[in-house]
Amino acid sequence: MIITALDTSGAASAAVLDGEAVLAERTDYAARRHAESLGPALRELAALAPAPDAVVVGVGPGPFTGLRAGIAAGIGFGLGAGAPVSGVASHAALALRWYAAHPGGHELVVATDARRREVYATRFAGLDAAGVPIATAGPEVWAPAALAERLAAAPGEEPMRLGRGFALYAAALGAPVSDDPALLEPSAADLGRVAARLLAAGRPLLDPVPLYLREPDAAPLRRP
């Protein structure tokens, strides 16, 4: 199955996969205008790879503008290609990248930038029988100090820390296990791998609806 995957919860990332094998991938970690980065990336990938059987978008959590741009681009691309469009939780993609390289059920917390001096966080406990990360808490929005208290109070072993949220607020939360950009932001390639595993197991994906967790930063205009 050919899958085109997009994620804009952090970086602007697009990939084409045949099952779990990545055929082509484009990721811009410095992107601030996701729509402008995704357009050329999708056109390039479309020229390099077969037409997709499915389109998958990262539904977040993530900032309002970036998520909206990525999901809209994915829906438009799917309509043009005649392929169904579904969603996958973005934090699951980052968790899968870690677990793929570090097998085992070690507890893992993924934290990404939520702006406003907050982070989005999800806790995972290894992979299920289909090889999909098991979320045990979240995603939720946290102030760094509050998340640090929650992690310190949680029973059991200390979880691994992964994602840009830990890098941004290392003084409060502790540094992430890696500062590799590929382990700080979710990627479309890993998002596609999560989708491929869910589809292979006959399990449903999410609707392509953004997971904002809070109101957008920009207030809507009001009629006079």
PDB file of C-alpha atoms in Angstrom:
ATOM      1  CA  MET A   1       0.000   0.000   0.000  1.00  0.00           C
ATOM      2  CA  ILE A   2       1.309   3.431  -0.968  1.00  0.00           C
ATOM      3  CA  ILE A   3       0.819   5.974   1.824  1.00  0.00           C
ATOM      4  CA  THR A   4       1.422   9.714   1.580  1.00  0.00           C
ATOM      5  CA  ALA A   5       1.916  11.147   5.072  1.00  0.00           C
ATOM      6  CA  LEU A   6       2.101  14.734   6.310  1.00  0.00           C
ATOM      7  CA  ASP A   7       2.802  16.190   9.733  1.00  0.00           C
ATOM      8  CA  THR A   8       2.935  19.874  10.666  1.00  0.00           C
ATOM      9  CA  SER A   9       2.570  19.649  14.440  1.00  0.00           C
ATOM     10  CA  GLY A  10       6.165  20.882  14.687  1.00  0.00           C
ATOM     11  CA  ALA A  11       8.294  20.704  11.560  1.00  0.00           C
ATOM     12  CA  ALA A  12       6.798  20.684   8.063  1.00  0.00           C
ATOM     13  CA  SER A  13       7.196  17.056   7.024  1.00  0.00           C
ATOM     14  CA  ALA A  14       5.928  14.971   4.100  1.00  0.00           C
ATOM     15  CA  ALA A  15       6.753  11.409   3.066  1.00  0.00           C
ATOM     16  CA  VAL A  16       5.668   8.624   0.736  1.00  0.00           C
ATOM     17  CA  LEU A  17       5.844   5.027   1.936  1.00  0.00           C
ATOM     18  CA  ASP A  18       5.231   1.606   0.464  1.00  0.00           C
ATOM     19  CA  GLY A  19       3.975  -0.108   3.590  1.00  0.00           C
ATOM     20  CA  GLU A  20       6.615   0.854   6.154  1.00  0.00           C
ATOM     21  CA  ALA A  21       9.378   1.413   3.591  1.00  0.00           C
ATOM     22  CA  VAL A  22      10.053   5.100   2.958  1.00  0.00           C
ATOM     23  CA  LEU A  23      10.247   5.881  -0.761  1.00  0.00           C
ATOM     24  CA  ALA A  24      10.851   9.622  -0.369  1.00  0.00           C
ATOM     25  CA  GLU A  25      10.755  12.144   2.456  1.00  0.00           C
ATOM     26  CA  ARG A  26      11.058  15.909   2.845  1.00  0.00           C
ATOM     27  CA  THR A  27      11.267  17.607   6.253  1.00  0.00           C
ATOM     28  CA  ASP A  28      11.883  21.279   7.023  1.00  0.00           C
ATOM     29  CA  TYR A  29      12.693  21.653  10.717  1.00  0.00           C
ATOM     30  CA  ALA A  30      12.998  25.436  10.388  1.00  0.00           C
ATOM     31  CA  ALA A  31       9.581  25.914   8.773  1.00  0.00           C
ATOM     32  CA  ARG A  32       7.382  28.622  10.249  1.00  0.00           C
ATOM     33  CA  ARG A  33       4.966  28.862   7.338  1.00  0.00           C
ATOM     34  CA  HIS A  34       3.953  25.265   6.902  1.00  0.00           C
ATOM     35  CA  ALA A  35       1.663  25.799   3.914  1.00  0.00           C
ATOM     36  CA  GLU A  36       4.497  27.351   1.911  1.00  0.00           C
ATOM     37  CA  SER A  37       6.844  24.462   2.719  1.00  0.00           C
ATOM     38  CA  LEU A  38       4.344  21.665   2.083  1.00  0.00           C
ATOM     39  CA  GLY A  39       3.236  22.708  -1.397  1.00  0.00           C
ATOM     40  CA  PRO A  40       6.624  22.246  -3.099  1.00  0.00           C
ATOM     41  CA  ALA A  41       7.352  19.123  -1.022  1.00  0.00           C
ATOM     42  CA  LEU A  42       4.114  17.432  -2.071  1.00  0.00           C
ATOM     43  CA  ARG A  43       4.650  18.277  -5.729  1.00  0.00           C
ATOM     44  CA  GLU A  44       8.160  16.847  -5.576  1.00  0.00           C
ATOM     45  CA  LEU A  45       7.032  13.679  -3.827  1.00  0.00           C
ATOM     46  CA  ALA A  46       4.167  13.205  -6.276  1.00  0.00           C
ATOM     47  CA  ALA A  47       6.678  13.255  -9.120  1.00  0.00           C
ATOM     48  CA  LEU A  48       8.954  10.725  -7.397  1.00  0.00           C
ATOM     49  CA  ALA A  49       6.460   8.136  -6.152  1.00  0.00           C
ATOM     50  CA  PRO A  50       3.314   6.289  -7.254  1.00  0.00           C
ATOM     51  CA  ALA A  51      -0.141   7.704  -6.562  1.00  0.00           C
ATOM     52  CA  PRO A  52      -1.202   6.997  -2.971  1.00  0.00           C
ATOM     53  CA  ASP A  53      -3.730   4.436  -1.836  1.00  0.00           C
ATOM     54  CA  ALA A  54      -4.148   6.406   1.390  1.00  0.00           C
ATOM     55  CA  VAL A  55      -3.237   9.841   2.738  1.00  0.00           C
ATOM     56  CA  VAL A  56      -2.444  10.243   6.438  1.00  0.00           C
ATOM     57  CA  VAL A  57      -2.128  13.506   8.348  1.00  0.00           C
ATOM     58  CA  GLY A  58      -0.769  14.192  11.809  1.00  0.00           C
ATOM     59  CA  VAL A  59      -3.657  15.514  13.899  1.00  0.00           C
ATOM     60  CA  GLY A  60      -1.443  16.870  16.660  1.00  0.00           C
ATOM     61  CA  PRO A  61      -1.458  18.030  19.271  1.00  0.00           C
ATOM     62  CA  GLY A  62       0.160  21.139  17.880  1.00  0.00           C
ATOM     63  CA  PRO A  63      -0.244  24.871  17.328  1.00  0.00           C
ATOM     64  CA  PHE A  64      -3.443  25.931  15.557  1.00  0.00           C
ATOM     65  CA  THR A  65      -1.983  27.432  12.387  1.00  0.00           C
ATOM     66  CA  GLY A  66       0.490  24.661  11.637  1.00  0.00           C
ATOM     67  CA  LEU A  67      -1.990  21.836  12.195  1.00  0.00           C
ATOM     68  CA  ARG A  68      -4.661  23.526  10.107  1.00  0.00           C
ATOM     69  CA  ALA A  69      -2.258  24.024   7.202  1.00  0.00           C
ATOM     70  CA  GLY A  70      -1.058  20.429   7.214  1.00  0.00           C
ATOM     71  CA  ILE A  71      -4.467  18.830   7.517  1.00  0.00           C
ATOM     72  CA  ALA A  72      -5.946  21.078   4.836  1.00  0.00           C
ATOM     73  CA  ALA A  73      -3.056  20.221   2.516  1.00  0.00           C
ATOM     74  CA  GLY A  74      -3.545  16.513   3.170  1.00  0.00           C
ATOM     75  CA  ILE A  75      -7.280  16.653   2.526  1.00  0.00           C
ATOM     76  CA  GLY A  76      -6.724  18.571  -0.705  1.00  0.00           C
ATOM     77  CA  PHE A  77      -4.017  16.158  -1.835  1.00  0.00           C
ATOM     78  CA  GLY A  78      -6.225  13.182  -1.050  1.00  0.00           C
ATOM     79  CA  LEU A  79      -9.132  14.614  -3.016  1.00  0.00           C
ATOM     80  CA  GLY A  80      -6.884  15.214  -6.011  1.00  0.00           C
ATOM     81  CA  ALA A  81      -5.449  11.702  -5.817  1.00  0.00           C
ATOM     82  CA  GLY A  82      -8.772  10.014  -5.142  1.00  0.00           C
ATOM     83  CA  ALA A  83      -7.409   8.549  -1.904  1.00  0.00           C
ATOM     84  CA  PRO A  84      -9.034   8.426   1.552  1.00  0.00           C
ATOM     85  CA  VAL A  85      -7.603  10.777   4.172  1.00  0.00           C
ATOM     86  CA  SER A  86      -7.182   9.715   7.812  1.00  0.00           C
ATOM     87  CA  GLY A  87      -5.413  10.965  10.914  1.00  0.00           C
ATOM     88  CA  VAL A  88      -2.764   9.663  13.319  1.00  0.00           C
ATOM     89  CA  ALA A  89      -1.694  11.194  16.643  1.00  0.00           C
ATOM     90  CA  SER A  90       1.569  13.040  16.045  1.00  0.00           C
ATOM     91  CA  HIS A  91       3.130  12.032  19.370  1.00  0.00           C
ATOM     92  CA  ALA A  92       2.716   8.367  18.422  1.00  0.00           C
ATOM     93  CA  ALA A  93       5.023   8.965  15.457  1.00  0.00           C
ATOM     94  CA  LEU A  94       7.798  10.322  17.670  1.00  0.00           C
ATOM     95  CA  ALA A  95       7.317   7.499  20.176  1.00  0.00           C
ATOM     96  CA  LEU A  96       7.573   4.902  17.412  1.00  0.00           C
ATOM     97  CA  ARG A  97      10.910   6.320  16.238  1.00  0.00           C
ATOM     98  CA  TRP A  98      12.319   5.848  19.742  1.00  0.00           C
ATOM     99  CA  TYR A  99      10.881   2.390  20.348  1.00  0.00           C
ATOM    100  CA  ALA A 100      11.982   1.155  16.918  1.00  0.00           C
ATOM    101  CA  ALA A 101      15.591   1.809  17.925  1.00  0.00           C
ATOM    102  CA  HIS A 102      15.167   0.837  21.598  1.00  0.00           C
ATOM    103  CA  PRO A 103      12.922  -2.250  21.892  1.00  0.00           C
ATOM    104  CA  GLY A 104      11.240  -2.871  25.202  1.00  0.00           C
ATOM    105  CA  GLY A 105       8.434  -1.424  27.231  1.00  0.00           C
ATOM    106  CA  HIS A 106      10.289   1.393  28.965  1.00  0.00           C
ATOM    107  CA  GLU A 107       8.017   4.268  29.926  1.00  0.00           C
ATOM    108  CA  LEU A 108       8.403   7.258  27.617  1.00  0.00           C
ATOM    109  CA  VAL A 109       7.022  10.794  27.772  1.00  0.00           C
ATOM    110  CA  VAL A 110       6.840  12.798  24.557  1.00  0.00           C
ATOM    111  CA  ALA A 111       6.627  16.571  25.043  1.00  0.00           C
ATOM    112  CA  THR A 112       6.398  19.076  22.200  1.00  0.00           C
ATOM    113  CA  ASP A 113       6.186  22.855  22.057  1.00  0.00           C
ATOM    114  CA  ALA A 114       2.698  24.235  22.740  1.00  0.00           C
ATOM    115  CA  ARG A 115       3.785  27.893  22.696  1.00  0.00           C
ATOM    116  CA  ARG A 116       2.634  30.236  25.486  1.00  0.00           C
ATOM    117  CA  ARG A 117       5.401  28.701  27.637  1.00  0.00           C
ATOM    118  CA  GLU A 118       3.594  25.368  27.757  1.00  0.00           C
ATOM    119  CA  VAL A 119       4.103  21.883  26.340  1.00  0.00           C
ATOM    120  CA  TYR A 120       1.921  19.113  24.973  1.00  0.00           C
ATOM    121  CA  ALA A 121       2.727  15.802  26.656  1.00  0.00           C
ATOM    122  CA  THR A 122       1.753  12.149  26.143  1.00  0.00           C
ATOM    123  CA  ARG A 123       2.993   9.169  28.140  1.00  0.00           C
ATOM    124  CA  PHE A 124       3.668   5.827  26.414  1.00  0.00           C
ATOM    125  CA  ALA A 125       4.406   2.310  27.655  1.00  0.00           C
ATOM    126  CA  GLY A 126       5.998   0.366  24.810  1.00  0.00           C
ATOM    127  CA  LEU A 127       4.364  -1.124  21.713  1.00  0.00           C
ATOM    128  CA  ASP A 128       1.221  -3.224  21.423  1.00  0.00           C
ATOM    129  CA  ALA A 129       0.880  -6.473  19.450  1.00  0.00           C
ATOM    130  CA  ALA A 130       0.586  -4.507  16.199  1.00  0.00           C
ATOM    131  CA  GLY A 131       3.758  -2.539  16.956  1.00  0.00           C
ATOM    132  CA  VAL A 132       1.863   0.685  17.702  1.00  0.00           C
ATOM    133  CA  PRO A 133       2.907   2.867  20.678  1.00  0.00           C
ATOM    134  CA  ILE A 134       0.613   2.466  23.693  1.00  0.00           C
ATOM    135  CA  ALA A 135      -0.490   5.848  25.081  1.00  0.00           C
ATOM    136  CA  THR A 136      -1.277   5.598  28.794  1.00  0.00           C
ATOM    137  CA  ALA A 137      -1.900   9.295  29.522  1.00  0.00           C
ATOM    138  CA  GLY A 138      -2.518  12.395  27.451  1.00  0.00           C
ATOM    139  CA  PRO A 139      -2.097  14.214  25.269  1.00  0.00           C
ATOM    140  CA  GLU A 140      -2.532  17.177  27.587  1.00  0.00           C
ATOM    141  CA  VAL A 141      -1.289  20.762  27.873  1.00  0.00           C
ATOM    142  CA  TRP A 142       1.105  21.419  30.737  1.00  0.00           C
ATOM    143  CA  ALA A 143       3.087  24.256  32.223  1.00  0.00           C
ATOM    144  CA  PRO A 144       6.657  22.930  32.538  1.00  0.00           C
ATOM    145  CA  ALA A 145       6.708  23.225  36.334  1.00  0.00           C
ATOM    146  CA  ALA A 146       3.403  21.360  36.677  1.00  0.00           C
ATOM    147  CA  LEU A 147       4.542  18.573  34.365  1.00  0.00           C
ATOM    148  CA  ALA A 148       7.792  18.261  36.313  1.00  0.00           C
ATOM    149  CA  GLU A 149       5.785  17.785  39.513  1.00  0.00           C
ATOM    150  CA  ARG A 150       3.577  15.156  37.873  1.00  0.00           C
ATOM    151  CA  LEU A 151       6.573  13.202  36.577  1.00  0.00           C
ATOM    152  CA  ALA A 152       8.281  13.324  39.966  1.00  0.00           C
ATOM    153  CA  ALA A 153       5.144  12.107  41.746  1.00  0.00           C
ATOM    154  CA  ALA A 154       4.352   9.271  39.330  1.00  0.00           C
ATOM    155  CA  PRO A 155       5.068   5.773  40.689  1.00  0.00           C
ATOM    156  CA  GLY A 156       7.472   3.404  38.991  1.00  0.00           C
ATOM    157  CA  GLU A 157      10.690   4.004  37.137  1.00  0.00           C
ATOM    158  CA  GLU A 158      11.686   7.363  35.727  1.00  0.00           C
ATOM    159  CA  PRO A 159      10.346   7.724  32.159  1.00  0.00           C
ATOM    160  CA  MET A 160      12.527   8.534  29.193  1.00  0.00           C
ATOM    161  CA  ARG A 161      12.086  12.112  27.977  1.00  0.00           C
ATOM    162  CA  LEU A 162      11.674  12.796  24.276  1.00  0.00           C
ATOM    163  CA  GLY A 163      10.769  15.846  22.211  1.00  0.00           C
ATOM    164  CA  ARG A 164      11.338  19.560  21.770  1.00  0.00           C
ATOM    165  CA  GLY A 165       9.292  20.399  24.855  1.00  0.00           C
ATOM    166  CA  PHE A 166      12.013  18.913  27.055  1.00  0.00           C
ATOM    167  CA  ALA A 167      14.725  20.697  25.072  1.00  0.00           C
ATOM    168  CA  LEU A 168      12.993  24.066  25.477  1.00  0.00           C
ATOM    169  CA  TYR A 169      12.378  23.694  29.213  1.00  0.00           C
ATOM    170  CA  ALA A 170      15.254  21.449  30.251  1.00  0.00           C
ATOM    171  CA  ALA A 171      15.859  23.416  33.454  1.00  0.00           C
ATOM    172  CA  ALA A 172      12.388  22.539  34.733  1.00  0.00           C
ATOM    173  CA  LEU A 173      11.757  19.199  33.053  1.00  0.00           C
ATOM    174  CA  GLY A 174      15.153  17.634  32.479  1.00  0.00           C
ATOM    175  CA  ALA A 175      16.840  17.380  29.097  1.00  0.00           C
ATOM    176  CA  PRO A 176      15.543  15.021  26.400  1.00  0.00           C
ATOM    177  CA  VAL A 177      17.370  11.753  25.778  1.00  0.00           C
ATOM    178  CA  SER A 178      18.524  13.099  22.409  1.00  0.00           C
ATOM    179  CA  ASP A 179      18.900  16.492  20.750  1.00  0.00           C
ATOM    180  CA  ASP A 180      18.778  14.937  17.276  1.00  0.00           C
ATOM    181  CA  PRO A 181      16.169  16.981  15.327  1.00  0.00           C
ATOM    182  CA  ALA A 182      14.571  13.708  14.203  1.00  0.00           C
ATOM    183  CA  LEU A 183      13.889  12.904  17.874  1.00  0.00           C
ATOM    184  CA  LEU A 184      12.608  16.371  18.762  1.00  0.00           C
ATOM    185  CA  GLU A 185       9.754  16.702  16.242  1.00  0.00           C
ATOM    186  CA  PRO A 186       7.348  14.106  14.796  1.00  0.00           C
ATOM    187  CA  SER A 187       8.128  13.142  11.196  1.00  0.00           C
ATOM    188  CA  ALA A 188       5.799  12.199   8.357  1.00  0.00           C
ATOM    189  CA  ALA A 189       7.784   9.008   7.736  1.00  0.00           C
ATOM    190  CA  ASP A 190       7.150   7.745  11.270  1.00  0.00           C
ATOM    191  CA  LEU A 191       3.539   8.896  11.068  1.00  0.00           C
ATOM    192  CA  GLY A 192       3.166   6.791   7.929  1.00  0.00           C
ATOM    193  CA  ARG A 193       4.714   3.797   9.693  1.00  0.00           C
ATOM    194  CA  VAL A 194       2.189   4.058  12.530  1.00  0.00           C
ATOM    195  CA  ALA A 195      -0.604   4.210   9.949  1.00  0.00           C
ATOM    196  CA  ALA A 196       0.787   1.214   8.057  1.00  0.00           C
ATOM    197  CA  ARG A 197       0.842  -0.874  11.238  1.00  0.00           C
ATOM    198  CA  LEU A 198      -2.705   0.108  12.168  1.00  0.00           C
ATOM    199  CA  LEU A 199      -3.987  -0.669   8.682  1.00  0.00           C
ATOM    200  CA  ALA A 200      -2.153  -4.003   8.557  1.00  0.00           C
ATOM    201  CA  ALA A 201      -3.834  -4.961  11.841  1.00  0.00           C
ATOM    202  CA  GLY A 202      -7.251  -3.954  10.505  1.00  0.00           C
ATOM    203  CA  ARG A 203      -7.589  -1.182  13.064  1.00  0.00           C
ATOM    204  CA  PRO A 204      -9.219   2.198  12.420  1.00  0.00           C
ATOM    205  CA  LEU A 205      -7.291   5.422  12.054  1.00  0.00           C
ATOM    206  CA  LEU A 206      -8.474   8.777  13.377  1.00  0.00           C
ATOM    207  CA  ASP A 207     -10.556  11.299  11.507  1.00  0.00           C
ATOM    208  CA  PRO A 208      -8.453  14.091   9.919  1.00  0.00           C
ATOM    209  CA  VAL A 209      -9.533  16.580  12.585  1.00  0.00           C
ATOM    210  CA  PRO A 210      -6.937  18.703  14.408  1.00  0.00           C
ATOM    211  CA  LEU A 211      -6.289  18.039  18.078  1.00  0.00           C
ATOM    212  CA  TYR A 212      -5.743  21.561  19.393  1.00  0.00           C
ATOM    213  CA  LEU A 213      -6.383  20.945  23.147  1.00  0.00           C
ATOM    214  CA  ARG A 214      -6.990  24.675  23.634  1.00  0.00           C
ATOM    215  CA  GLU A 215      -8.221  27.793  21.866  1.00  0.00           C
ATOM    216  CA  PRO A 216      -6.108  29.250  19.009  1.00  0.00           C
ATOM    217  CA  ASP A 217      -3.571  31.957  19.845  1.00  0.00           C
ATOM    218  CA  ALA A 218      -5.307  34.479  17.564  1.00  0.00           C
ATOM    219  CA  ALA A 219      -8.750  35.569  18.752  1.00  0.00           C
ATOM    220  CA  PRO A 220     -11.479  35.376  16.101  1.00  0.00           C
ATOM    221  CA  LEU A 221     -12.724  38.639  14.627  1.00  0.00           C
ATOM    222  CA  ARG A 222     -16.055  39.782  15.981  1.00  0.00           C
ATOM    223  CA  ARG A 223     -18.757  41.467  13.997  1.00  0.00           C
ATOM    224  CA  PRO A 224     -19.280  45.134  14.912  1.00  0.00           C
TER     225      PRO A 224
END
